[in-house]
Amino acid sequence: LAKTTQPISMDSYEGQEVNITCSHNNIATNDYITWYQQFPSQGPRFIIQGYKTKVTNEVASLFIPADRKSSTLSLPRVSLSDTAVYYCLVGDGKWRGGGNKLTFGTGTQLKVEL
Amino acid sequence: NAGVTQTPKFRILKIGQSMTLQCTQDMNHNYMYWYRQDPGMGLKLIYYSVGAGITDKGEVPNGYNVSRSTTEDFPLRLELAAPSQTSVYFCATHNEKLFFGSGTQLSVL
């Protein structure tokens, strides 16, 4: 299973773009990369998923370089409501390249201030 | 669709008591997971199941048991509750991505 490494915490201000990078040096060929967001007292919820290059949806973008050993979640123009913990998960996705044992890293606590 | 439903939402146990945390889903997903999350920490995988009748241990299975008799239900059993099991427990299903329930907050005193 690919182990993931993320910064423990990040601070930002409203309206700024936030980029959170996740390292996953031993990612397997079939592994997808998925990012989840978790608010206090709630279960994590899906943000975005990708395999390579760039993926964009209505809330975020995901950048994955050619070697796929890292990925960057980009949140445009954050607001106070984006204050949450963000987890990078490798091995998710339809091919389940990481197997069935889906384990999380420590996550990144993002704090957005006025 | 209700998605993933966990009951109860809150529970206080005394040391040595037992209880079952219920998890049911209506999405017909084969893969189901149990995680625990201690205050200020990340999620730890307890057990998972790839389908009815098949379960396997995760990172922290000691003190817990699971069963999977149907696709819909994946209960988590605590036989002899200990203070170290005070945590928030999340059940999830998986179909290309994880779908989480709202959690059960358990305190063992």
PDB file of C-alpha atoms in Angstrom:
ATOM      1  CA  LEU A   1       0.000   0.000   0.000  1.00  0.00           C
ATOM      2  CA  ALA A   2       1.281   3.421  -0.886  1.00  0.00           C
ATOM      3  CA  LYS A   3       1.990   5.502   2.184  1.00  0.00           C
ATOM      4  CA  THR A   4       1.027   9.150   1.980  1.00  0.00           C
ATOM      5  CA  THR A   5       2.707  12.186   3.514  1.00  0.00           C
ATOM      6  CA  GLN A   6       0.993  15.556   3.872  1.00  0.00           C
ATOM      7  CA  PRO A   7       1.706  18.730   5.817  1.00  0.00           C
ATOM      8  CA  ILE A   8       0.088  18.593   9.241  1.00  0.00           C
ATOM      9  CA  SER A   9      -1.459  22.035   8.957  1.00  0.00           C
ATOM     10  CA  MET A  10      -1.836  25.052   6.690  1.00  0.00           C
ATOM     11  CA  ASP A  11      -3.205  28.539   7.219  1.00  0.00           C
ATOM     12  CA  SER A  12      -4.801  30.793   4.637  1.00  0.00           C
ATOM     13  CA  TYR A  13      -7.048  33.813   4.240  1.00  0.00           C
ATOM     14  CA  GLU A  14     -10.375  34.117   2.554  1.00  0.00           C
ATOM     15  CA  GLY A  15     -10.182  34.583  -1.191  1.00  0.00           C
ATOM     16  CA  GLN A  16      -6.761  33.004  -1.575  1.00  0.00           C
ATOM     17  CA  GLU A  17      -5.916  29.863  -3.514  1.00  0.00           C
ATOM     18  CA  VAL A  18      -4.723  26.974  -1.372  1.00  0.00           C
ATOM     19  CA  ASN A  19      -2.541  24.144  -2.615  1.00  0.00           C
ATOM     20  CA  ILE A  20      -2.070  21.030  -0.491  1.00  0.00           C
ATOM     21  CA  THR A  21       0.524  18.531  -1.653  1.00  0.00           C
ATOM     22  CA  CYS A  22       0.578  14.833  -0.875  1.00  0.00           C
ATOM     23  CA  SER A  23       3.612  12.600  -1.402  1.00  0.00           C
ATOM     24  CA  HIS A  24       3.095   8.951  -2.347  1.00  0.00           C
ATOM     25  CA  ASN A  25       6.416   7.628  -3.586  1.00  0.00           C
ATOM     26  CA  ASN A  26       5.432   3.964  -3.888  1.00  0.00           C
ATOM     27  CA  ILE A  27       2.144   4.412  -5.690  1.00  0.00           C
ATOM     28  CA  ALA A  28       1.157   1.354  -7.726  1.00  0.00           C
ATOM     29  CA  THR A  29       0.349   1.390 -11.419  1.00  0.00           C
ATOM     30  CA  ASN A  30      -3.394   0.971 -10.945  1.00  0.00           C
ATOM     31  CA  ASP A  31      -3.753   3.278  -7.930  1.00  0.00           C
ATOM     32  CA  TYR A  32      -6.041   6.250  -8.168  1.00  0.00           C
ATOM     33  CA  ILE A  33      -5.575   9.298  -5.928  1.00  0.00           C
ATOM     34  CA  THR A  34      -8.560  10.590  -4.027  1.00  0.00           C
ATOM     35  CA  TRP A  35      -8.976  13.582  -1.748  1.00  0.00           C
ATOM     36  CA  TYR A  36     -11.505  13.757   1.053  1.00  0.00           C
ATOM     37  CA  GLN A  37     -12.655  16.630   3.257  1.00  0.00           C
ATOM     38  CA  GLN A  38     -13.692  16.209   6.863  1.00  0.00           C
ATOM     39  CA  PHE A  39     -15.469  18.677   9.117  1.00  0.00           C
ATOM     40  CA  PRO A  40     -15.565  18.181  12.899  1.00  0.00           C
ATOM     41  CA  SER A  41     -17.997  15.494  14.030  1.00  0.00           C
ATOM     42  CA  GLN A  42     -18.692  14.387  10.451  1.00  0.00           C
ATOM     43  CA  GLY A  43     -17.473  11.580   8.244  1.00  0.00           C
ATOM     44  CA  PRO A  44     -15.080  12.441   5.421  1.00  0.00           C
ATOM     45  CA  ARG A  45     -16.645  13.321   2.115  1.00  0.00           C
ATOM     46  CA  PHE A  46     -15.300  12.952  -1.402  1.00  0.00           C
ATOM     47  CA  ILE A  47     -13.791  16.000  -3.075  1.00  0.00           C
ATOM     48  CA  ILE A  48     -11.984  14.838  -6.183  1.00  0.00           C
ATOM     49  CA  GLN A  49     -10.270  11.821  -7.730  1.00  0.00           C
ATOM     50  CA  GLY A  50      -7.717  11.390 -10.464  1.00  0.00           C
ATOM     51  CA  TYR A  51      -5.201   9.081 -12.064  1.00  0.00           C
ATOM     52  CA  LYS A  52      -2.869  11.379 -13.949  1.00  0.00           C
ATOM     53  CA  THR A  53      -2.423  14.962 -15.254  1.00  0.00           C
ATOM     54  CA  LYS A  54      -5.189  17.330 -14.172  1.00  0.00           C
ATOM     55  CA  VAL A  55      -8.744  16.867 -13.009  1.00  0.00           C
ATOM     56  CA  THR A  56     -11.123  19.711 -12.237  1.00  0.00           C
ATOM     57  CA  ASN A  57     -14.611  19.777 -10.789  1.00  0.00           C
ATOM     58  CA  GLU A  58     -16.849  22.464  -9.351  1.00  0.00           C
ATOM     59  CA  VAL A  59     -14.974  22.699  -6.043  1.00  0.00           C
ATOM     60  CA  ALA A  60     -11.322  21.799  -6.676  1.00  0.00           C
ATOM     61  CA  SER A  61      -8.561  20.828  -9.052  1.00  0.00           C
ATOM     62  CA  LEU A  62      -6.176  17.933  -8.723  1.00  0.00           C
ATOM     63  CA  PHE A  63      -2.728  18.053 -10.299  1.00  0.00           C
ATOM     64  CA  ILE A  64      -0.754  14.836 -10.752  1.00  0.00           C
ATOM     65  CA  PRO A  65       2.720  14.942 -12.335  1.00  0.00           C
ATOM     66  CA  ALA A  66       3.867  12.358 -14.841  1.00  0.00           C
ATOM     67  CA  ASP A  67       5.719  10.232 -12.279  1.00  0.00           C
ATOM     68  CA  ARG A  68       2.585  10.205 -10.034  1.00  0.00           C
ATOM     69  CA  LYS A  69       4.723  10.243  -6.882  1.00  0.00           C
ATOM     70  CA  SER A  70       2.865  13.257  -5.577  1.00  0.00           C
ATOM     71  CA  SER A  71      -0.393  15.102  -6.099  1.00  0.00           C
ATOM     72  CA  THR A  72      -1.644  18.587  -5.322  1.00  0.00           C
ATOM     73  CA  LEU A  73      -5.147  19.528  -4.319  1.00  0.00           C
ATOM     74  CA  SER A  74      -5.952  23.098  -5.329  1.00  0.00           C
ATOM     75  CA  LEU A  75      -8.819  24.985  -3.709  1.00  0.00           C
ATOM     76  CA  PRO A  76      -9.585  28.275  -5.498  1.00  0.00           C
ATOM     77  CA  ARG A  77     -10.637  31.308  -3.478  1.00  0.00           C
ATOM     78  CA  VAL A  78     -11.156  29.601  -0.140  1.00  0.00           C
ATOM     79  CA  SER A  79     -13.725  30.777   2.391  1.00  0.00           C
ATOM     80  CA  LEU A  80     -14.144  30.264   6.115  1.00  0.00           C
ATOM     81  CA  SER A  81     -16.295  27.221   5.373  1.00  0.00           C
ATOM     82  CA  ASP A  82     -13.318  25.463   3.797  1.00  0.00           C
ATOM     83  CA  THR A  83     -11.714  25.136   7.228  1.00  0.00           C
ATOM     84  CA  ALA A  84     -11.457  21.355   7.567  1.00  0.00           C
ATOM     85  CA  VAL A  85      -9.078  18.410   7.490  1.00  0.00           C
ATOM     86  CA  TYR A  86      -8.094  17.210   4.019  1.00  0.00           C
ATOM     87  CA  TYR A  87      -6.979  13.637   3.407  1.00  0.00           C
ATOM     88  CA  CYS A  88      -5.142  12.202   0.450  1.00  0.00           C
ATOM     89  CA  LEU A  89      -5.934   8.522  -0.171  1.00  0.00           C
ATOM     90  CA  VAL A  90      -4.045   6.322  -2.582  1.00  0.00           C
ATOM     91  CA  GLY A  91      -5.308   2.987  -3.787  1.00  0.00           C
ATOM     92  CA  ASP A  92      -8.902   4.096  -4.142  1.00  0.00           C
ATOM     93  CA  GLY A  93     -10.763   4.114  -7.399  1.00  0.00           C
ATOM     94  CA  LYS A  94     -12.400   1.625  -9.652  1.00  0.00           C
ATOM     95  CA  TRP A  95      -9.402  -0.620 -10.191  1.00  0.00           C
ATOM     96  CA  ARG A  96      -8.557  -0.800  -6.500  1.00  0.00           C
ATOM     97  CA  GLY A  97      -4.911  -1.005  -7.366  1.00  0.00           C
ATOM     98  CA  GLY A  98      -4.010  -0.624  -3.705  1.00  0.00           C
ATOM     99  CA  GLY A  99      -6.030  -3.606  -2.705  1.00  0.00           C
ATOM    100  CA  ASN A 100      -8.930  -3.610  -0.297  1.00  0.00           C
ATOM    101  CA  LYS A 101      -7.229  -2.210   2.774  1.00  0.00           C
ATOM    102  CA  LEU A 102      -7.911   1.504   2.413  1.00  0.00           C
ATOM    103  CA  THR A 103      -5.935   3.324   5.100  1.00  0.00           C
ATOM    104  CA  PHE A 104      -5.676   7.041   5.684  1.00  0.00           C
ATOM    105  CA  GLY A 105      -2.687   9.194   6.491  1.00  0.00           C
ATOM    106  CA  THR A 106      -2.671  11.970   9.058  1.00  0.00           C
ATOM    107  CA  GLY A 107      -4.368  14.555   6.852  1.00  0.00           C
ATOM    108  CA  THR A 108      -3.846  18.320   6.620  1.00  0.00           C
ATOM    109  CA  GLN A 109      -5.715  20.729   8.889  1.00  0.00           C
ATOM    110  CA  LEU A 110      -6.561  23.790   6.806  1.00  0.00           C
ATOM    111  CA  LYS A 111      -7.520  26.908   8.714  1.00  0.00           C
ATOM    112  CA  VAL A 112      -9.006  29.801   6.777  1.00  0.00           C
ATOM    113  CA  GLU A 113      -9.177  33.213   8.399  1.00  0.00           C
ATOM    114  CA  LEU A 114     -10.728  36.542   7.454  1.00  0.00           C
TER     115      LEU A 114
ATOM    116  CA  ASN B   1     -31.557   6.706  -0.776  1.00  0.00           C
ATOM    117  CA  ALA B   2     -30.383   6.995   2.807  1.00  0.00           C
ATOM    118  CA  GLY B   3     -26.810   5.967   1.935  1.00  0.00           C
ATOM    119  CA  VAL B   4     -24.886   4.703   4.977  1.00  0.00           C
ATOM    120  CA  THR B   5     -26.798   4.725   8.275  1.00  0.00           C
ATOM    121  CA  GLN B   6     -25.116   4.258  11.635  1.00  0.00           C
ATOM    122  CA  THR B   7     -26.810   3.701  14.972  1.00  0.00           C
ATOM    123  CA  PRO B   8     -26.632   4.785  17.698  1.00  0.00           C
ATOM    124  CA  LYS B   9     -25.211   8.288  17.280  1.00  0.00           C
ATOM    125  CA  PHE B  10     -23.993   8.469  20.871  1.00  0.00           C
ATOM    126  CA  ARG B  11     -23.376   5.864  23.550  1.00  0.00           C
ATOM    127  CA  ILE B  12     -21.749   5.716  26.959  1.00  0.00           C
ATOM    128  CA  LEU B  13     -20.504   2.341  28.155  1.00  0.00           C
ATOM    129  CA  LYS B  14     -19.050   1.158  31.399  1.00  0.00           C
ATOM    130  CA  ILE B  15     -15.764  -0.720  31.373  1.00  0.00           C
ATOM    131  CA  GLY B  16     -16.368  -4.378  30.575  1.00  0.00           C
ATOM    132  CA  GLN B  17     -19.746  -3.888  28.916  1.00  0.00           C
ATOM    133  CA  SER B  18     -20.391  -5.003  25.380  1.00  0.00           C
ATOM    134  CA  MET B  19     -22.300  -3.425  22.518  1.00  0.00           C
ATOM    135  CA  THR B  20     -22.857  -3.584  18.793  1.00  0.00           C
ATOM    136  CA  LEU B  21     -22.516  -0.604  16.512  1.00  0.00           C
ATOM    137  CA  GLN B  22     -24.899  -0.929  13.623  1.00  0.00           C
ATOM    138  CA  CYS B  23     -24.155   0.016  10.036  1.00  0.00           C
ATOM    139  CA  THR B  24     -26.527  -0.472   7.147  1.00  0.00           C
ATOM    140  CA  GLN B  25     -26.407   0.699   3.550  1.00  0.00           C
ATOM    141  CA  ASP B  26     -28.886   0.849   0.701  1.00  0.00           C
ATOM    142  CA  MET B  27     -26.452   1.409  -2.160  1.00  0.00           C
ATOM    143  CA  ASN B  28     -25.764  -2.283  -2.835  1.00  0.00           C
ATOM    144  CA  HIS B  29     -22.010  -1.767  -2.455  1.00  0.00           C
ATOM    145  CA  ASN B  30     -19.960  -4.885  -1.819  1.00  0.00           C
ATOM    146  CA  TYR B  31     -17.099  -3.204   0.035  1.00  0.00           C
ATOM    147  CA  MET B  32     -17.669  -1.930   3.570  1.00  0.00           C
ATOM    148  CA  TYR B  33     -15.282  -0.512   6.160  1.00  0.00           C
ATOM    149  CA  TRP B  34     -15.116   0.373   9.845  1.00  0.00           C
ATOM    150  CA  TYR B  35     -12.827   3.180  10.998  1.00  0.00           C
ATOM    151  CA  ARG B  36     -12.220   4.756  14.359  1.00  0.00           C
ATOM    152  CA  GLN B  37     -11.084   8.311  14.941  1.00  0.00           C
ATOM    153  CA  ASP B  38      -9.654   9.434  18.239  1.00  0.00           C
ATOM    154  CA  PRO B  39      -9.878  13.137  19.150  1.00  0.00           C
ATOM    155  CA  GLY B  40      -7.615  15.243  16.940  1.00  0.00           C
ATOM    156  CA  MET B  41      -6.296  12.228  15.083  1.00  0.00           C
ATOM    157  CA  GLY B  42      -6.751  10.586  11.710  1.00  0.00           C
ATOM    158  CA  LEU B  43      -8.865   7.572  10.781  1.00  0.00           C
ATOM    159  CA  LYS B  44      -7.687   4.086  11.633  1.00  0.00           C
ATOM    160  CA  LEU B  45      -9.067   1.047   9.809  1.00  0.00           C
ATOM    161  CA  ILE B  46     -10.541  -1.573  12.148  1.00  0.00           C
ATOM    162  CA  TYR B  47     -12.107  -4.164   9.839  1.00  0.00           C
ATOM    163  CA  TYR B  48     -13.353  -4.338   6.304  1.00  0.00           C
ATOM    164  CA  SER B  49     -15.458  -6.618   4.138  1.00  0.00           C
ATOM    165  CA  VAL B  50     -15.422  -7.288   0.417  1.00  0.00           C
ATOM    166  CA  GLY B  51     -18.823  -8.936   0.389  1.00  0.00           C
ATOM    167  CA  ALA B  52     -21.300 -10.978   2.374  1.00  0.00           C
ATOM    168  CA  GLY B  53     -19.521 -13.668   4.367  1.00  0.00           C
ATOM    169  CA  ILE B  54     -16.030 -12.188   3.894  1.00  0.00           C
ATOM    170  CA  THR B  55     -14.267  -9.977   6.426  1.00  0.00           C
ATOM    171  CA  ASP B  56     -10.658  -9.085   7.149  1.00  0.00           C
ATOM    172  CA  LYS B  57      -8.623  -7.217   9.725  1.00  0.00           C
ATOM    173  CA  GLY B  58      -7.465  -3.672   9.308  1.00  0.00           C
ATOM    174  CA  GLU B  59      -4.834  -1.708  11.223  1.00  0.00           C
ATOM    175  CA  VAL B  60      -6.394  -1.858  14.709  1.00  0.00           C
ATOM    176  CA  PRO B  61      -8.687  -4.921  14.994  1.00  0.00           C
ATOM    177  CA  ASN B  62      -7.945  -5.913  18.602  1.00  0.00           C
ATOM    178  CA  GLY B  63     -10.976  -5.685  20.871  1.00  0.00           C
ATOM    179  CA  TYR B  64     -13.459  -5.752  17.994  1.00  0.00           C
ATOM    180  CA  ASN B  65     -15.366  -8.301  15.955  1.00  0.00           C
ATOM    181  CA  VAL B  66     -17.413  -8.002  12.797  1.00  0.00           C
ATOM    182  CA  SER B  67     -19.784 -10.079  10.724  1.00  0.00           C
ATOM    183  CA  ARG B  68     -21.267  -9.640   7.264  1.00  0.00           C
ATOM    184  CA  SER B  69     -24.261 -11.868   6.712  1.00  0.00           C
ATOM    185  CA  THR B  70     -25.896  -9.587   4.138  1.00  0.00           C
ATOM    186  CA  THR B  71     -24.733  -6.989   1.645  1.00  0.00           C
ATOM    187  CA  GLU B  72     -26.618  -4.298   3.528  1.00  0.00           C
ATOM    188  CA  ASP B  73     -25.381  -4.773   7.101  1.00  0.00           C
ATOM    189  CA  PHE B  74     -21.920  -4.681   8.649  1.00  0.00           C
ATOM    190  CA  PRO B  75     -22.159  -4.546  12.473  1.00  0.00           C
ATOM    191  CA  LEU B  76     -19.130  -3.910  14.697  1.00  0.00           C
ATOM    192  CA  ARG B  77     -19.046  -5.691  18.063  1.00  0.00           C
ATOM    193  CA  LEU B  78     -17.180  -4.579  21.186  1.00  0.00           C
ATOM    194  CA  GLU B  79     -17.070  -7.468  23.637  1.00  0.00           C
ATOM    195  CA  LEU B  80     -15.295  -6.006  26.683  1.00  0.00           C
ATOM    196  CA  ALA B  81     -15.282  -2.256  26.429  1.00  0.00           C
ATOM    197  CA  ALA B  82     -12.131  -0.462  27.573  1.00  0.00           C
ATOM    198  CA  PRO B  83     -11.401   3.268  27.989  1.00  0.00           C
ATOM    199  CA  SER B  84      -8.984   3.025  25.047  1.00  0.00           C
ATOM    200  CA  GLN B  85     -11.989   2.347  22.811  1.00  0.00           C
ATOM    201  CA  THR B  86     -13.417   5.785  23.474  1.00  0.00           C
ATOM    202  CA  SER B  87     -13.579   7.185  19.973  1.00  0.00           C
ATOM    203  CA  VAL B  88     -15.791   8.134  17.065  1.00  0.00           C
ATOM    204  CA  TYR B  89     -16.572   5.190  14.826  1.00  0.00           C
ATOM    205  CA  PHE B  90     -17.283   5.599  11.136  1.00  0.00           C
ATOM    206  CA  CYS B  91     -18.713   3.039   8.779  1.00  0.00           C
ATOM    207  CA  ALA B  92     -18.174   3.435   5.043  1.00  0.00           C
ATOM    208  CA  THR B  93     -18.980   1.714   1.781  1.00  0.00           C
ATOM    209  CA  HIS B  94     -16.848   1.822  -1.331  1.00  0.00           C
ATOM    210  CA  ASN B  95     -17.675   1.978  -5.005  1.00  0.00           C
ATOM    211  CA  GLU B  96     -14.836   3.829  -6.764  1.00  0.00           C
ATOM    212  CA  LYS B  97     -14.775   6.098  -3.719  1.00  0.00           C
ATOM    213  CA  LEU B  98     -15.723   5.935  -0.056  1.00  0.00           C
ATOM    214  CA  PHE B  99     -19.144   6.907   1.268  1.00  0.00           C
ATOM    215  CA  PHE B 100     -19.200   7.517   5.011  1.00  0.00           C
ATOM    216  CA  GLY B 101     -21.928   7.382   7.601  1.00  0.00           C
ATOM    217  CA  SER B 102     -22.383  10.124  10.178  1.00  0.00           C
ATOM    218  CA  GLY B 103     -20.547   8.242  12.906  1.00  0.00           C
ATOM    219  CA  THR B 104     -21.119   6.859  16.400  1.00  0.00           C
ATOM    220  CA  GLN B 105     -19.529   8.704  19.298  1.00  0.00           C
ATOM    221  CA  LEU B 106     -18.627   6.171  21.983  1.00  0.00           C
ATOM    222  CA  SER B 107     -17.366   6.884  25.472  1.00  0.00           C
ATOM    223  CA  VAL B 108     -16.160   4.123  27.788  1.00  0.00           C
ATOM    224  CA  LEU B 109     -16.003   5.165  31.423  1.00  0.00           C
TER     225      LEU B 109
END
